[in-house]
């Protein structure tokens, strides 16, 4: 039995188990004691960018649609040229 405990294979296995248990690179827990790190922010950043893109798109669409409605009213003759230009200037000056 002593020959089995002192064989090169058992000595290697025992030293590997001992070294990995005390090696600080292996750490404890799924994130090795450092926490999730910056990877936790990746999904959050993704959703912030998606929501921001939707907000920008909706705002641009609304301002364009107001100009479109004004153009249609001008084309139908409901607004004269002076009124069209004045209202268009107001729409473009308030767009941000």
PDB file of C-alpha atoms in Angstrom:
ATOM      1  CA  UNK A   1       0.000   0.000   0.000  1.00  0.00           C
ATOM      2  CA  UNK A   2       2.908   2.351   0.733  1.00  0.00           C
ATOM      3  CA  UNK A   3       4.185   1.828  -2.799  1.00  0.00           C
ATOM      4  CA  UNK A   4       0.843   3.050  -4.176  1.00  0.00           C
ATOM      5  CA  UNK A   5       0.894   6.219  -2.073  1.00  0.00           C
ATOM      6  CA  UNK A   6       4.444   7.054  -3.071  1.00  0.00           C
ATOM      7  CA  UNK A   7       4.114   6.307  -6.783  1.00  0.00           C
ATOM      8  CA  UNK A   8       4.883   9.171  -9.194  1.00  0.00           C
ATOM      9  CA  UNK A   9       1.262   9.378 -10.342  1.00  0.00           C
ATOM     10  CA  UNK A  10      -0.214   9.684  -6.858  1.00  0.00           C
ATOM     11  CA  UNK A  11       2.433  12.237  -5.906  1.00  0.00           C
ATOM     12  CA  UNK A  12       1.601  14.325  -8.992  1.00  0.00           C
ATOM     13  CA  UNK A  13      -2.126  14.156  -8.334  1.00  0.00           C
ATOM     14  CA  UNK A  14      -1.659  15.100  -4.683  1.00  0.00           C
ATOM     15  CA  UNK A  15       0.590  18.053  -5.525  1.00  0.00           C
ATOM     16  CA  UNK A  16      -1.818  19.251  -8.220  1.00  0.00           C
ATOM     17  CA  UNK A  17      -4.771  19.140  -5.845  1.00  0.00           C
ATOM     18  CA  UNK A  18      -2.801  20.965  -3.184  1.00  0.00           C
ATOM     19  CA  UNK A  19      -1.481  23.624  -5.565  1.00  0.00           C
ATOM     20  CA  UNK A  20      -4.874  24.376  -7.171  1.00  0.00           C
ATOM     21  CA  UNK A  21      -6.535  24.658  -3.790  1.00  0.00           C
ATOM     22  CA  UNK A  22      -4.028  27.269  -2.634  1.00  0.00           C
ATOM     23  CA  UNK A  23      -3.331  28.958  -5.985  1.00  0.00           C
ATOM     24  CA  UNK A  24      -4.849  32.486  -5.960  1.00  0.00           C
ATOM     25  CA  UNK A  25      -5.517  32.318  -9.695  1.00  0.00           C
ATOM     26  CA  UNK A  26      -8.231  29.740  -9.144  1.00  0.00           C
ATOM     27  CA  UNK A  27     -10.063  31.790  -6.504  1.00  0.00           C
ATOM     28  CA  UNK A  28     -13.449  30.910  -5.111  1.00  0.00           C
ATOM     29  CA  UNK A  29     -16.879  30.903  -6.646  1.00  0.00           C
ATOM     30  CA  UNK A  30     -17.853  31.280 -10.273  1.00  0.00           C
ATOM     31  CA  UNK A  31     -16.085  34.629 -10.755  1.00  0.00           C
ATOM     32  CA  UNK A  32     -12.950  33.784  -8.794  1.00  0.00           C
ATOM     33  CA  UNK A  33     -13.539  36.379  -6.103  1.00  0.00           C
ATOM     34  CA  UNK A  34     -13.475  39.327  -8.521  1.00  0.00           C
ATOM     35  CA  UNK A  35     -17.182  39.571  -9.177  1.00  0.00           C
ATOM     36  CA  UNK A  36     -18.677  39.659 -12.658  1.00  0.00           C
ATOM     37  CA  UNK A  37     -16.536  42.647 -13.620  1.00  0.00           C
ATOM     38  CA  UNK A  38     -17.384  44.852 -16.582  1.00  0.00           C
ATOM     39  CA  UNK A  39     -19.342  42.092 -18.334  1.00  0.00           C
ATOM     40  CA  UNK A  40     -22.303  42.860 -16.101  1.00  0.00           C
ATOM     41  CA  UNK A  41     -22.624  46.233 -17.851  1.00  0.00           C
ATOM     42  CA  UNK A  42     -22.771  44.848 -21.404  1.00  0.00           C
ATOM     43  CA  UNK A  43     -26.494  43.920 -21.368  1.00  0.00           C
ATOM     44  CA  UNK A  44     -27.313  47.185 -19.608  1.00  0.00           C
ATOM     45  CA  UNK A  45     -25.387  49.188 -22.204  1.00  0.00           C
ATOM     46  CA  UNK A  46     -27.100  47.261 -25.009  1.00  0.00           C
ATOM     47  CA  UNK A  47     -30.586  48.123 -23.754  1.00  0.00           C
ATOM     48  CA  UNK A  48     -29.682  51.774 -23.120  1.00  0.00           C
ATOM     49  CA  UNK A  49     -28.517  52.050 -26.733  1.00  0.00           C
ATOM     50  CA  UNK A  50     -31.652  50.324 -28.078  1.00  0.00           C
ATOM     51  CA  UNK A  51     -33.996  52.555 -26.068  1.00  0.00           C
ATOM     52  CA  UNK A  52     -32.002  55.652 -27.052  1.00  0.00           C
ATOM     53  CA  UNK A  53     -32.238  54.726 -30.733  1.00  0.00           C
ATOM     54  CA  UNK A  54     -36.006  54.279 -30.447  1.00  0.00           C
ATOM     55  CA  UNK A  55     -36.410  57.666 -28.731  1.00  0.00           C
ATOM     56  CA  UNK A  56     -34.308  59.455 -31.372  1.00  0.00           C
ATOM     57  CA  UNK A  57     -36.199  57.767 -34.198  1.00  0.00           C
ATOM     58  CA  UNK A  58     -39.610  58.662 -32.755  1.00  0.00           C
ATOM     59  CA  UNK A  59     -38.615  62.309 -32.225  1.00  0.00           C
ATOM     60  CA  UNK A  60     -37.317  62.654 -35.767  1.00  0.00           C
ATOM     61  CA  UNK A  61     -40.402  60.998 -37.197  1.00  0.00           C
ATOM     62  CA  UNK A  62     -42.719  63.338 -35.286  1.00  0.00           C
ATOM     63  CA  UNK A  63     -40.901  66.463 -36.450  1.00  0.00           C
ATOM     64  CA  UNK A  64     -40.895  65.237 -40.041  1.00  0.00           C
ATOM     65  CA  UNK A  65     -44.544  64.370 -39.874  1.00  0.00           C
ATOM     66  CA  UNK A  66     -45.392  67.915 -38.719  1.00  0.00           C
ATOM     67  CA  UNK A  67     -43.574  69.311 -41.751  1.00  0.00           C
ATOM     68  CA  UNK A  68     -45.313  66.770 -43.939  1.00  0.00           C
ATOM     69  CA  UNK A  69     -48.743  67.836 -42.674  1.00  0.00           C
ATOM     70  CA  UNK A  70     -47.838  71.479 -43.305  1.00  0.00           C
ATOM     71  CA  UNK A  71     -46.690  70.641 -46.855  1.00  0.00           C
ATOM     72  CA  UNK A  72     -49.946  68.834 -47.539  1.00  0.00           C
ATOM     73  CA  UNK A  73     -51.984  71.785 -46.224  1.00  0.00           C
ATOM     74  CA  UNK A  74     -49.996  74.108 -48.483  1.00  0.00           C
ATOM     75  CA  UNK A  75     -50.504  71.785 -51.459  1.00  0.00           C
ATOM     76  CA  UNK A  76     -54.274  71.741 -50.849  1.00  0.00           C
ATOM     77  CA  UNK A  77     -54.313  75.536 -50.705  1.00  0.00           C
ATOM     78  CA  UNK A  78     -55.336  75.743 -47.042  1.00  0.00           C
ATOM     79  CA  UNK A  79     -52.211  77.795 -46.220  1.00  0.00           C
ATOM     80  CA  UNK A  80     -50.776  80.608 -48.357  1.00  0.00           C
ATOM     81  CA  UNK A  81     -47.065  80.821 -49.139  1.00  0.00           C
ATOM     82  CA  UNK A  82     -46.320  83.425 -46.469  1.00  0.00           C
ATOM     83  CA  UNK A  83     -48.093  81.393 -43.783  1.00  0.00           C
ATOM     84  CA  UNK A  84     -46.368  78.212 -44.980  1.00  0.00           C
ATOM     85  CA  UNK A  85     -42.887  79.753 -44.753  1.00  0.00           C
ATOM     86  CA  UNK A  86     -43.597  81.274 -41.327  1.00  0.00           C
ATOM     87  CA  UNK A  87     -44.936  78.010 -39.907  1.00  0.00           C
ATOM     88  CA  UNK A  88     -42.125  76.010 -41.464  1.00  0.00           C
ATOM     89  CA  UNK A  89     -39.562  78.351 -39.853  1.00  0.00           C
ATOM     90  CA  UNK A  90     -41.253  77.861 -36.477  1.00  0.00           C
ATOM     91  CA  UNK A  91     -41.241  74.073 -36.871  1.00  0.00           C
ATOM     92  CA  UNK A  92     -37.570  74.001 -37.835  1.00  0.00           C
ATOM     93  CA  UNK A  93     -36.492  76.376 -35.074  1.00  0.00           C
ATOM     94  CA  UNK A  94     -38.185  74.295 -32.354  1.00  0.00           C
ATOM     95  CA  UNK A  95     -36.771  70.978 -33.612  1.00  0.00           C
ATOM     96  CA  UNK A  96     -33.806  69.787 -31.551  1.00  0.00           C
TER      97      UNK A  96
END
